Every structure is written in structure tokens, then in C-alpha cells.
Coordinates of C-alpha atoms and ligand atoms in Angstrom, one line a residue:
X10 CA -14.1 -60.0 27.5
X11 CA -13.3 -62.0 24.6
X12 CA -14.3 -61.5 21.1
X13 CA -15.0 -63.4 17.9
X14 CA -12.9 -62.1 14.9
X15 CA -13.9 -63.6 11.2
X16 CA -10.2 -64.1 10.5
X17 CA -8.6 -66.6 7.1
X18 CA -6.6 -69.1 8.8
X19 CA -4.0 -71.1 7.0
X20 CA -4.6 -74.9 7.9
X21 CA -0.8 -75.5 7.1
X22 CA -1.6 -78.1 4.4
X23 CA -2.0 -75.5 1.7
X24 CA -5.5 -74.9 2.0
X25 CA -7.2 -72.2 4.4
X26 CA -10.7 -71.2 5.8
X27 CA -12.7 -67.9 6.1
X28 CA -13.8 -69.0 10.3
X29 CA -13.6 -67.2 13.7
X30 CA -11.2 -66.8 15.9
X31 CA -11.2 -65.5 19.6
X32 CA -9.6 -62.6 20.5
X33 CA -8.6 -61.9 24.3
X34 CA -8.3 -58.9 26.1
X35 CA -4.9 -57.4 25.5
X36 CA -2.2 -58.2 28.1
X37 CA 0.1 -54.7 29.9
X38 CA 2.0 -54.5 26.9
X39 CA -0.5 -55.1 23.9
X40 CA -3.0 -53.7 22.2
X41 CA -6.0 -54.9 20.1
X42 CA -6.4 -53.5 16.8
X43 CA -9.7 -53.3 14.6
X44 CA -8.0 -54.3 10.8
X45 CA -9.5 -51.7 8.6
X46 CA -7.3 -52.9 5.4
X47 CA -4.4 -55.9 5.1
X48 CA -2.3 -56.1 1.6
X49 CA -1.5 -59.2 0.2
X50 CA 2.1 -60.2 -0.6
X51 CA 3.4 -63.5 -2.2
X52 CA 4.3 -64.7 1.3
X53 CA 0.5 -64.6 2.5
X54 CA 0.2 -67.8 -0.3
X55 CA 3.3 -69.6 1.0
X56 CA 2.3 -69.1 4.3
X57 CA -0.8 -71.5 3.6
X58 CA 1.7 -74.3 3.8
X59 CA 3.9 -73.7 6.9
X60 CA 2.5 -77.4 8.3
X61 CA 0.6 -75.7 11.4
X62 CA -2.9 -73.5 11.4
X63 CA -2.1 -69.2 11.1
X64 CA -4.0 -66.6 11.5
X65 CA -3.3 -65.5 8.0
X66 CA -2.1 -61.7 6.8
X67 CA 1.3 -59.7 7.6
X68 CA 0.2 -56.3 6.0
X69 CA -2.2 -53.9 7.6
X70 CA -3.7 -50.7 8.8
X71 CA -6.1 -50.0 11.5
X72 CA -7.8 -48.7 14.5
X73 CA -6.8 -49.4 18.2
X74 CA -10.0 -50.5 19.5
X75 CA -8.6 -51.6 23.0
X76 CA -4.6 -50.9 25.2
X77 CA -3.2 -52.8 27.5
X78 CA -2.4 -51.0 30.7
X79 CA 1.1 -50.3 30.5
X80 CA 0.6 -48.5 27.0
X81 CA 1.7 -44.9 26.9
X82 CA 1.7 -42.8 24.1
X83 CA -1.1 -44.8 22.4
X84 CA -5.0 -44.6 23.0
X85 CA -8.3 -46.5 21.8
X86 CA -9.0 -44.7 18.4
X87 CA -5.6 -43.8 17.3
X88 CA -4.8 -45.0 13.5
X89 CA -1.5 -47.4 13.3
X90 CA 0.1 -49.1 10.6
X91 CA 1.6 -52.6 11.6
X92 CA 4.6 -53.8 11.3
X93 CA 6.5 -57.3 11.6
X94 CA 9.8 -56.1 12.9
X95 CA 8.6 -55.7 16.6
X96 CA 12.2 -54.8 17.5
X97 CA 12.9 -55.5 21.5
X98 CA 15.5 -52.5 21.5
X99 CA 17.5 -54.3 24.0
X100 CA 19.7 -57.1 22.1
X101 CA 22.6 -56.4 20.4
X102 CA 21.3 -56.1 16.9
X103 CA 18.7 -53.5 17.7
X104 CA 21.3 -51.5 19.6
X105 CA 23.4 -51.8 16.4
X106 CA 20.2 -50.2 15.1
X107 CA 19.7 -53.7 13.0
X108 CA 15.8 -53.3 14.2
X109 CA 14.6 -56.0 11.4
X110 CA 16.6 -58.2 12.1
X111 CA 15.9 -58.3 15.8
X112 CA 17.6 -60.8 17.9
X113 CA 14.5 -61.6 20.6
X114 CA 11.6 -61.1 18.1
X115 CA 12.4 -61.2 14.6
X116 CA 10.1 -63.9 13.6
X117 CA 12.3 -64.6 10.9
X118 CA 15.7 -64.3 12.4
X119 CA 14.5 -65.4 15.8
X120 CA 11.5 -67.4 15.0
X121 CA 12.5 -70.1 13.3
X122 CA 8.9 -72.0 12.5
X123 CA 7.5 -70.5 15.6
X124 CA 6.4 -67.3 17.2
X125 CA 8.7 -65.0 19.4
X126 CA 8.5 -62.6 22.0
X127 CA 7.5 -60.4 19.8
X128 CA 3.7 -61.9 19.6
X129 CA 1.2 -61.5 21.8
X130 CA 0.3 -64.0 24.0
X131 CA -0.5 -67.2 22.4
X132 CA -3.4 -68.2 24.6
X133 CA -4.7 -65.0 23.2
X134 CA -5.7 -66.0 20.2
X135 CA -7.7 -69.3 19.9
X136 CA -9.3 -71.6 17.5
X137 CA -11.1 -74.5 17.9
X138 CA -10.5 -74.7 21.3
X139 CA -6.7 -74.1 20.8
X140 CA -4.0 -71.1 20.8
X141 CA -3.3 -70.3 17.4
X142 CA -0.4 -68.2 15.7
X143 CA -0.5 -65.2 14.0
X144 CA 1.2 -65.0 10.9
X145 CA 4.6 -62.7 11.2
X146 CA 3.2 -62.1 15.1
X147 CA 0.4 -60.3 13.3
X148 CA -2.3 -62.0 11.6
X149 CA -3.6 -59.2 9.6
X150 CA -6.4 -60.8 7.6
X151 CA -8.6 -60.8 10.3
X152 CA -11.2 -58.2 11.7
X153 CA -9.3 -58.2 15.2
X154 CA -5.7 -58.3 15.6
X155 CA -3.4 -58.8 19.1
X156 CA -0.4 -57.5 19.0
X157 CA 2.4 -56.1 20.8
X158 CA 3.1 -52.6 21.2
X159 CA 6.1 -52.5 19.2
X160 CA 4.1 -53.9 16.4
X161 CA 2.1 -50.5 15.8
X162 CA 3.1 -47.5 14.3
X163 CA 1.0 -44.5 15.3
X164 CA -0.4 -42.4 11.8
X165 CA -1.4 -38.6 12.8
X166 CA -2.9 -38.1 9.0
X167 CA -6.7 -36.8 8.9
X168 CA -8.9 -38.9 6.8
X169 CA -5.8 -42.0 6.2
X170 CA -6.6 -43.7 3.0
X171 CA -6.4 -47.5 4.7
X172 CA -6.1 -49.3 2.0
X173 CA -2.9 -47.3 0.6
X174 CA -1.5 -47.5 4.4
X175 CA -1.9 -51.0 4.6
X176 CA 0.5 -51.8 1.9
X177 CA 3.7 -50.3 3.5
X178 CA 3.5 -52.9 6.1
X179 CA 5.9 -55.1 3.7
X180 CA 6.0 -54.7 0.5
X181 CA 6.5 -51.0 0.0
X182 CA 8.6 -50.9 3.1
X183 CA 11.1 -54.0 1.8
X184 CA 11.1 -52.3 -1.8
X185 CA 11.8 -48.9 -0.5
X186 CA 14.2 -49.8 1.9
X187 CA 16.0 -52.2 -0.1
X188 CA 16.8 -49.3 -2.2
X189 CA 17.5 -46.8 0.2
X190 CA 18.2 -48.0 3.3
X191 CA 20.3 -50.9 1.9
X192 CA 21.7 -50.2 -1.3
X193 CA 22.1 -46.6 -0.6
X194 CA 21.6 -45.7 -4.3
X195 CA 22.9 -42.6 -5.7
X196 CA 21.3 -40.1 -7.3
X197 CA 21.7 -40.3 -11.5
X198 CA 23.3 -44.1 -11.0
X199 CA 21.3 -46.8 -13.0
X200 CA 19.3 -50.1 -12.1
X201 CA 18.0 -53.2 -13.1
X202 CA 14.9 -54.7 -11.4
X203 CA 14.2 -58.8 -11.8
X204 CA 10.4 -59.4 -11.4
X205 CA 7.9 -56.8 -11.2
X206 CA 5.3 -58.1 -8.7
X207 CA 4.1 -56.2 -5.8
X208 CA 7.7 -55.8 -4.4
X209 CA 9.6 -55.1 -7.9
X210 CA 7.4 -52.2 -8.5
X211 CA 8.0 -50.9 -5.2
X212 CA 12.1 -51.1 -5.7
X213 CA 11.1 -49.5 -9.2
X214 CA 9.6 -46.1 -7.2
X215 CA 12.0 -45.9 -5.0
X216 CA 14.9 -45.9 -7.5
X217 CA 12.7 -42.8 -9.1
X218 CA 12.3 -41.2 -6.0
X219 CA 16.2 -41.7 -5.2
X220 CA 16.7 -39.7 -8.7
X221 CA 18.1 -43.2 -10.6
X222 CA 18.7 -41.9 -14.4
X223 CA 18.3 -45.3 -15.5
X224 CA 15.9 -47.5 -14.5
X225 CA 15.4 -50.6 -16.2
X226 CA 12.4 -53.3 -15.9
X227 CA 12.8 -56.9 -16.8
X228 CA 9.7 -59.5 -16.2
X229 CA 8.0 -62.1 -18.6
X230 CA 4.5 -61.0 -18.0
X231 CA 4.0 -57.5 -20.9
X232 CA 1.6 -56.3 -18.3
X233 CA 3.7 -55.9 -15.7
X234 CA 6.3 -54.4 -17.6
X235 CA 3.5 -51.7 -18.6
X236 CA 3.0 -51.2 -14.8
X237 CA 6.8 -50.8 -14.4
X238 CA 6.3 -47.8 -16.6
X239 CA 4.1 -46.4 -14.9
X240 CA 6.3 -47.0 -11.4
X241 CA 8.6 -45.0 -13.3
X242 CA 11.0 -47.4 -15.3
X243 CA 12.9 -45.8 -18.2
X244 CA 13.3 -48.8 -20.1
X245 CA 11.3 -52.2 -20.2
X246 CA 12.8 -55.5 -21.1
X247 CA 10.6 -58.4 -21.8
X248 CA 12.3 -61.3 -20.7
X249 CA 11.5 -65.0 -21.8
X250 CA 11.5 -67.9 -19.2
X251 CA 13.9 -70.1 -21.6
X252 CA 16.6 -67.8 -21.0
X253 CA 18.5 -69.4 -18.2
X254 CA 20.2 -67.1 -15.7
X255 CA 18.4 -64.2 -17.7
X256 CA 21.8 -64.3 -19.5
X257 CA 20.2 -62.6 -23.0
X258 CA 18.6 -59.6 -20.7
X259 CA 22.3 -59.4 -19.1
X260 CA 23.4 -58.6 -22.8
X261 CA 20.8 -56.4 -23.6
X262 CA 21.6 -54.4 -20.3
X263 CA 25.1 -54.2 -21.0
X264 CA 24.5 -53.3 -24.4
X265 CA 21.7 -50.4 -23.0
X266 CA 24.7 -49.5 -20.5
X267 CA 28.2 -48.5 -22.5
X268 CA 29.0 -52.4 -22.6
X269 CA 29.6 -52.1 -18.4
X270 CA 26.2 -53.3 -17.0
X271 CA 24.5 -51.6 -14.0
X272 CA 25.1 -50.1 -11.0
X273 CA 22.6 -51.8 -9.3
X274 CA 20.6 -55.0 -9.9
X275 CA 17.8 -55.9 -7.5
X276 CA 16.1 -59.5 -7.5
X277 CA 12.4 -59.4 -7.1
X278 CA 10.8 -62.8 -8.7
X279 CA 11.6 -65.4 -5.8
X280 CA 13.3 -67.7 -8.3
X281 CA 15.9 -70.1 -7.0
X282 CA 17.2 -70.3 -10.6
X283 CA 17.4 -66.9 -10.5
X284 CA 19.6 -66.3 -7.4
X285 CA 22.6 -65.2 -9.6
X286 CA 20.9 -63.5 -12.1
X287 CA 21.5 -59.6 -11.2
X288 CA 25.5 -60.1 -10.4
X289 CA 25.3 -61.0 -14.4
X290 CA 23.6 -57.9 -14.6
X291 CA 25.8 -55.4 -12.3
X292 CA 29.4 -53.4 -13.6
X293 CA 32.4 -53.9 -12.0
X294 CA 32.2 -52.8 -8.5
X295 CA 28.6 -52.4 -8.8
X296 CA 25.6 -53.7 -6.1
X297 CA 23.4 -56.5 -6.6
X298 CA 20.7 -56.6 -4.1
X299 CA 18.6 -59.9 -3.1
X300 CA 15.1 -58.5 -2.5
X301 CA 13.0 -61.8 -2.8
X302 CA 15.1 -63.7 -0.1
X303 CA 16.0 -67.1 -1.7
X304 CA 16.9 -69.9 0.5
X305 CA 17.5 -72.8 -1.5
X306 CA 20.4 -73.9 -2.4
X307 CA 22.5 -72.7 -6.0
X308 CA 24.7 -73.3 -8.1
X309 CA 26.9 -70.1 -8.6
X310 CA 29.9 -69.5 -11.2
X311 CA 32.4 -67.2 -9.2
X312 CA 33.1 -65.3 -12.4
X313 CA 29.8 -63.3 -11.9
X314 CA 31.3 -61.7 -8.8
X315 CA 34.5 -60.6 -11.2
X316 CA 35.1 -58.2 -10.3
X317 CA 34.9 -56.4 -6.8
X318 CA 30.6 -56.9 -7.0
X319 CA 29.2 -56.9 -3.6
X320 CA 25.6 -58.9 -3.2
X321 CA 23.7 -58.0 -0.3
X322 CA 20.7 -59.8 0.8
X323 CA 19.0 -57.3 3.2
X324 CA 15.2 -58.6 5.6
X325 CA 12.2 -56.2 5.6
X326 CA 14.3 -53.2 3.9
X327 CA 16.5 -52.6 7.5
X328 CA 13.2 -51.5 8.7
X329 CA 13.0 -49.0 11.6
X330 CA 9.4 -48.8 11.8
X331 CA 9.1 -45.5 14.1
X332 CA 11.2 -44.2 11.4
X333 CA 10.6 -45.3 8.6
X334 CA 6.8 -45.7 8.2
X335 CA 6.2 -42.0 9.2
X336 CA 8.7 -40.8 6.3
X337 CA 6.6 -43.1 3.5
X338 CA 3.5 -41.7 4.5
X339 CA 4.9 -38.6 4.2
X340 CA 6.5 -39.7 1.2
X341 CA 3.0 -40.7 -0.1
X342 CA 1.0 -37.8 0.9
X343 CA 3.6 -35.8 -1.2
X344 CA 2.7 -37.5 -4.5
X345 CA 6.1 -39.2 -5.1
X346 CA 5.5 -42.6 -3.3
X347 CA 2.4 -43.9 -5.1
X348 CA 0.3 -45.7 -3.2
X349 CA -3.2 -45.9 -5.0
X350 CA -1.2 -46.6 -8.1
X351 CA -0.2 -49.6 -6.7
X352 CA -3.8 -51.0 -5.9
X353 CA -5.0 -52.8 -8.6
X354 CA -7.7 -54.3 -6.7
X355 CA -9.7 -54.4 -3.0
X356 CA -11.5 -57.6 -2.0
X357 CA -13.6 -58.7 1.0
X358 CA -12.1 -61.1 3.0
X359 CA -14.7 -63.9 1.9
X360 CA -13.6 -63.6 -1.6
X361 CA -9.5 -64.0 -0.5
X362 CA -9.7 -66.9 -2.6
X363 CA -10.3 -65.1 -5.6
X364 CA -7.7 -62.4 -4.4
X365 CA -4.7 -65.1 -4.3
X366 CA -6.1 -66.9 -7.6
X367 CA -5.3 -63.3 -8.8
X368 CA -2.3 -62.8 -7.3
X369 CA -0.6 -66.2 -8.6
X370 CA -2.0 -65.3 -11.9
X371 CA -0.3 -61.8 -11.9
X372 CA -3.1 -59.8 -12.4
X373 CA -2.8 -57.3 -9.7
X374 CA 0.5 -54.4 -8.5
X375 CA -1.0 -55.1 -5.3
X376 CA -4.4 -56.2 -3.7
X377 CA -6.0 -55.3 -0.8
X378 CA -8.7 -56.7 1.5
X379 CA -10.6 -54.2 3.4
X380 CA -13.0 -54.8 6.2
X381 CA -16.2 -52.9 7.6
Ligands
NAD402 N1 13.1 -60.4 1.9 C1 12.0 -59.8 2.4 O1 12.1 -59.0 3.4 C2 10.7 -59.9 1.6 C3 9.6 -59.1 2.0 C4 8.4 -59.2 1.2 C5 8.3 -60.1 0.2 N2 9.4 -60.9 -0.1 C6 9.3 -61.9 -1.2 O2 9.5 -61.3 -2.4 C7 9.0 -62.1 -3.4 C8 8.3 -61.3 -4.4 O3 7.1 -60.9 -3.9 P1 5.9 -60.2 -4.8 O4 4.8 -60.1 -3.9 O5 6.5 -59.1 -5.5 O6 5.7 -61.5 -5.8 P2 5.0 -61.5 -7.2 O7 4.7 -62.9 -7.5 O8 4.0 -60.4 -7.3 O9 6.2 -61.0 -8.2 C9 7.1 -61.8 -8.9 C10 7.4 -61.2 -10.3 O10 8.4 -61.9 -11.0 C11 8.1 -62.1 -12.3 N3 8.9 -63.2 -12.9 C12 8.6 -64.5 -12.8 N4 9.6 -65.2 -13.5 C13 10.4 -64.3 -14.1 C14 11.6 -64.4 -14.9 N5 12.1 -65.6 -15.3 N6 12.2 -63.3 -15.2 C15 11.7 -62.1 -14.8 N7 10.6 -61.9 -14.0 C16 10.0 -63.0 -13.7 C17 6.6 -62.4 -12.3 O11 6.0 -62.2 -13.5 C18 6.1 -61.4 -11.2 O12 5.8 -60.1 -11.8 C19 8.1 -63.1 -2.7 O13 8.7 -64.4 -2.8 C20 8.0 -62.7 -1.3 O14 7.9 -63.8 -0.4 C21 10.6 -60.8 0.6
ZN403 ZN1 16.1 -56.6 19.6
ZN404 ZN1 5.3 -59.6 2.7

């Protein structure tokens, strides 16, 4: 029996509408999940103009309200965190244990502008009369979501604060694990962090927990920078949007850093200009780390990568969701990933307007829409 989920969809011309959606019964390998809370992340507000209609929303935590048959392991009630890696396990990257990056249902690697094997069925999800996509295979910001199995991660903890869960789904799981799982960074070793939005503060806490003796903040917003602080940044830099290729905050860094820069530099603020920025910011032989995922093209001058600086531009944080969620909750319940910190705000899905205005205007770490 179907059933009628209040869902935002994304109309694809930048514009999107609090309406229903059906929701089928879930096929063998699905399951149907009752969305308890789904974080926003800057990606939510691009997604608005991807030129087709979305179910909207690719962070979340829930209940499973209904399995499909071949589900083992999994049963109606369970708490799960989603995720949008959905790795097959089959193809050669997952067996490389390259799980994010997932050759049959990445739906950015594989996807292209459409949905991959790793959705549910299409025909599951219909509006107006038509299938409709659900954004990253998910579709978070919706009461109902249908999704594989491999898109859940199953949460043991009694009394799971939703809202903090919700957030892992992407941006604490790309900040964390562009520090740890990519970067690897050493314990004592310093960093710079470009942009402190949702998923700058979550590279900041991860340097802290990874025992980084320097880590410095640079944004052009004074109130994020405050934030940063409270992420556990060492040092704040204010930076000014005139300074092109954040070439003065390069200076300052070196100058804050025995004239040799950083060992790390992570870029967090989605700026094409910006592509370049932390190689200016890095030592010899040191790491810069592409966080945002730029894809325009840039103009770079070779001389930044002087010399032996390696740039890596890692998806989702290498996420291994059976792995990795289960150590940030633990992480969390610890005290040392902070979670509720990060919530600045919860809204109900009708007011999602209000949520992205607040977003764009940089008024929130992170917020979160929570449902009944
Ligand atoms: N690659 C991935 O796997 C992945 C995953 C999640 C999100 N993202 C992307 O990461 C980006 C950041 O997401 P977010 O939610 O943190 O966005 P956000 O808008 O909350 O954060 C961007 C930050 O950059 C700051 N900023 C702007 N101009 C600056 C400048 N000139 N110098 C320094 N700081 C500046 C802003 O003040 C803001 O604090 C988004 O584009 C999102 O799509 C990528
Ligand atoms: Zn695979
Ligand atoms: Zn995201």
C-alpha cells in the first residue's frame, strides 16, 4: 500500500515546493524509512537548480517503518542513519575499499545528472503522476524516504538524539573524514581551514580530535570565526574578500608558522577563485586538501605546488559507512565529536524556506529540520 509523504521537492528551476509525494511499498532489497531529522548542507540549495524535479534532502536519521523481503539484519523500528555512498561492494573501487566513490552507485561518480543503482526504484517514488528522483538516491527532506539497503546504517544507541545523528550523513562525515581518512593528519602537525560553514567546522573538530597543535581559522564572516573557536581553532584569521587568492592570510600563516606555512590546508568555502588558495597556504612537502569540490575551471600558477605539495581532492570523506558512522557516534557520545554544538538551529519542514534564507546568509553551524 502506498503512502503520501509531505516531502520539499526541488522543481529544477531554482525554486521548490513543500507537496506530497507517493511512496511505494519497498522492493526485496529496500526499505522505507520514517525521517525523524535531515541536515541541511550547501548542496541542498544547489540542488534546487539541477533542471529536473528532486525529492530534496541528502542528510538524515530515522526509523525503519517498513523492509523489503530480502533484508536481513534490519527490522521495522530499528534507528539508521543514511548515507549517500550506497557502495555495491562488487566493482573494482569498492573492492579497493574506495566505497565513496563507488563505481555502480556513486551518484556522483556514477550518476552523472541521474540516479544509479544505488536508488530505489524510480517508479517508487511519484509526483504528479510521475517517478521522481531522490536527491543523492535519498531524498531526506521528506517524512517517508525509499531507499536501498546499503543506504542505512543501523544505530544501537538508546534514546539517539536525531537531530545530532542526522548531521553525520554529509557534512560531519566529509569534514571528519577529509581529515582523517584522507589527509591522515598527524598528531601535533598544524592546519589551515578556508571557510567555516557547516563543513569547515567539521574539518576544524576533527583536526582537534586528531591532536593538531595548530589549528588555524580563516573566513570573512567574525561570527563564524567565533564558532571556529569554539570547534576548537587555536587561532582565527579574519579574512577580507578583496584579497585575491587569500594571498595576505597566506602571509599571515606563514608568518604565525616559522616563515614555512602549514602542514595542512583544507578548502571549505566552494569558491572557484579560491581553488588554489591552501597550496599558497601549505610548507614544502605539505597537504592541501580540496574539501568543497570545485569543478570549474582555474587558472593555477605552478609555483604554488613548489615544492613537493601534494593536493588531494577526496568525495564524502572516503566514506565507509558501516565503518565509519558507528565510530562518530561513538565519537559523539564520548564528548569529543560535537554534535549539538553544531546545531545552531531546528526548523519544520514548512518553514525550509526560512532555513536556506539562513543558511545563504550564514547564520547557522548547521540547521536541522525535524519532523513528527
Ligand atoms: N566534496 C564533498 O564530498 C562535499 C560534501 C559536502 C559538502 N560539500 C560542499 O562543501 C561546500 C561547503 O559547504 P558548507 O555547507 O560548509 O557551506 P557554507 O556556505 O556553510 O560555508 C562556506 C563558508 O565559506 C566562507 N567564505 C566565503 N568566502 C570566503 C573567503 N573569501 N575566504 C574565506 N572564507 C570564505 C563563508 O563565510 C562560509 O562560512 C559546499 O559547496 C558543499 O556543496 C562537498
Ligand atoms: Zn561498488
Ligand atoms: Zn552535503
Amino acid at each position: 500500500m502506498s503512502i503520501q509523504s509531505k516531502s520539499a521537492v526541488a522543481k529544477g528551476d531554482g525554486t521548490f515546493i513543500i507537496t506530497h509525494v507517493t511512496v511505494a511499498e519497498p522492493k526485496a532489497d529496500e526499505l522505507l524509512v520514517k525521517i525523524k531529522a535531515a541536515g541541511l548542507c550547501h548542496t541542498d540549495y544547489d540542488s534546487l537548480s539541477w533542471g529536473k524535479p528532486i525529492v530534496m534532502g541528502h542528510e538524515g536519521a530515522g526509523i525503519i517503518e517498513k523492509v523489503g523481503k530480502d533484508i536481513k539484519g534490519l527490522k521495522v523500528g530499528d534507528q539508521v542513519l543514511l548515507n549517500w555512498a550506497t557502495p555495491c561492494l562488487q566493482c573494482f573501487q569498492c573492492q579497493e575499499g574506495n566505497q565513496h566513490i563507488c563505481e555502480n552507485n556513486s551518484p556522483v561518480v556514477a550518476g552523472g545528472n541521474g540516479h544509479t543503482p544505488g536508488h530505489a526504484h524510480l517508479e517508487g517514488s511519484q509526483w504528479e503522476g510521475k517517478p521522481i528522483e531522490r536527491s543523492f538516491n535519498l531524498g531526506t527532506l521528506s517524512e517517508y524516504a525509499l531507499v536501498k539497503e546499503s543506504a542505512v546504517v543501523k544505530v544501537e544507541e538508546e534514546n539517539l538524539n536525531f537531530s545530532a545523528a542526522s548531521i553525520i550523513s554529509c557534512g560531519v562525515m566529509t569534514g571528519y573524514g577529509s581529515v582523517v581518512n584522507s589527509a591522515k593528519l598527524a598528531a601535533g602537525s598544524s592546519a589551515v581551514i578556508l571557510g567555516c560553514g557547516g563543513v569547515g567546522l567539521n574539518v576544524i573538530n576533527a583536526c582537534e580530535i586528531s591532536g593538531a597543535g595548530k589549528i588555524i581559522a580563516v573566513d570573512i564572516n567574525p561570527n563564524k570565526l567565533e564558532l571556529a573557536k569554539q570547534f576548537g581553532a587555536t587561532d582565527v584569521i579574519l579574512a577580507n574578500k578583496a584579497d585575491k587568492g587569500l594571498a595576505n592570510v597566506a602571509e599571515q600563516v606563514k608568518t604565525m608558522l616559522g616563515g614555512r606555512g602549514a602542514d595542512y590546508a583544507f578548502e571549505c568555502t566552494a569558491i572557484p577563485a579560491l581553488g588554489a588558495a591552501p597550496l599558497a597556504m601549505i610548507r614544502n612537502a605539505g597537504t592541501a586538501v580540496q574539501v568543497s569540490g570545485i569543478e570549474e575551471d582555474i587558472t593555477i600558477d605552478m609555483r604554488l605546488f613548489e615544492w613537493d605539495k601534494i593536493y588531494i581532492n577526496p568525495l564524502y570523506g572516503k566514506c565507509r559507512p558501516q565503518i565509519d558512522f558507528p565510530k562518530l557516534v561513538r565519537l559523539y557520545k564520548k564528548g569529543d565529536l560535537k554534535l549539538d554544538e553544531m546545531i545552531t538551529k531546528e526548523y519544520k519542514l514548512d518553514d525550509l524556506q526560512l532555513a536556506l534564507d539562513d543558511m545563504l546568509a550564514g547564520k547557522n553551524a548547521k540547521g536541522v529540520i525535524v519532523f513528527d
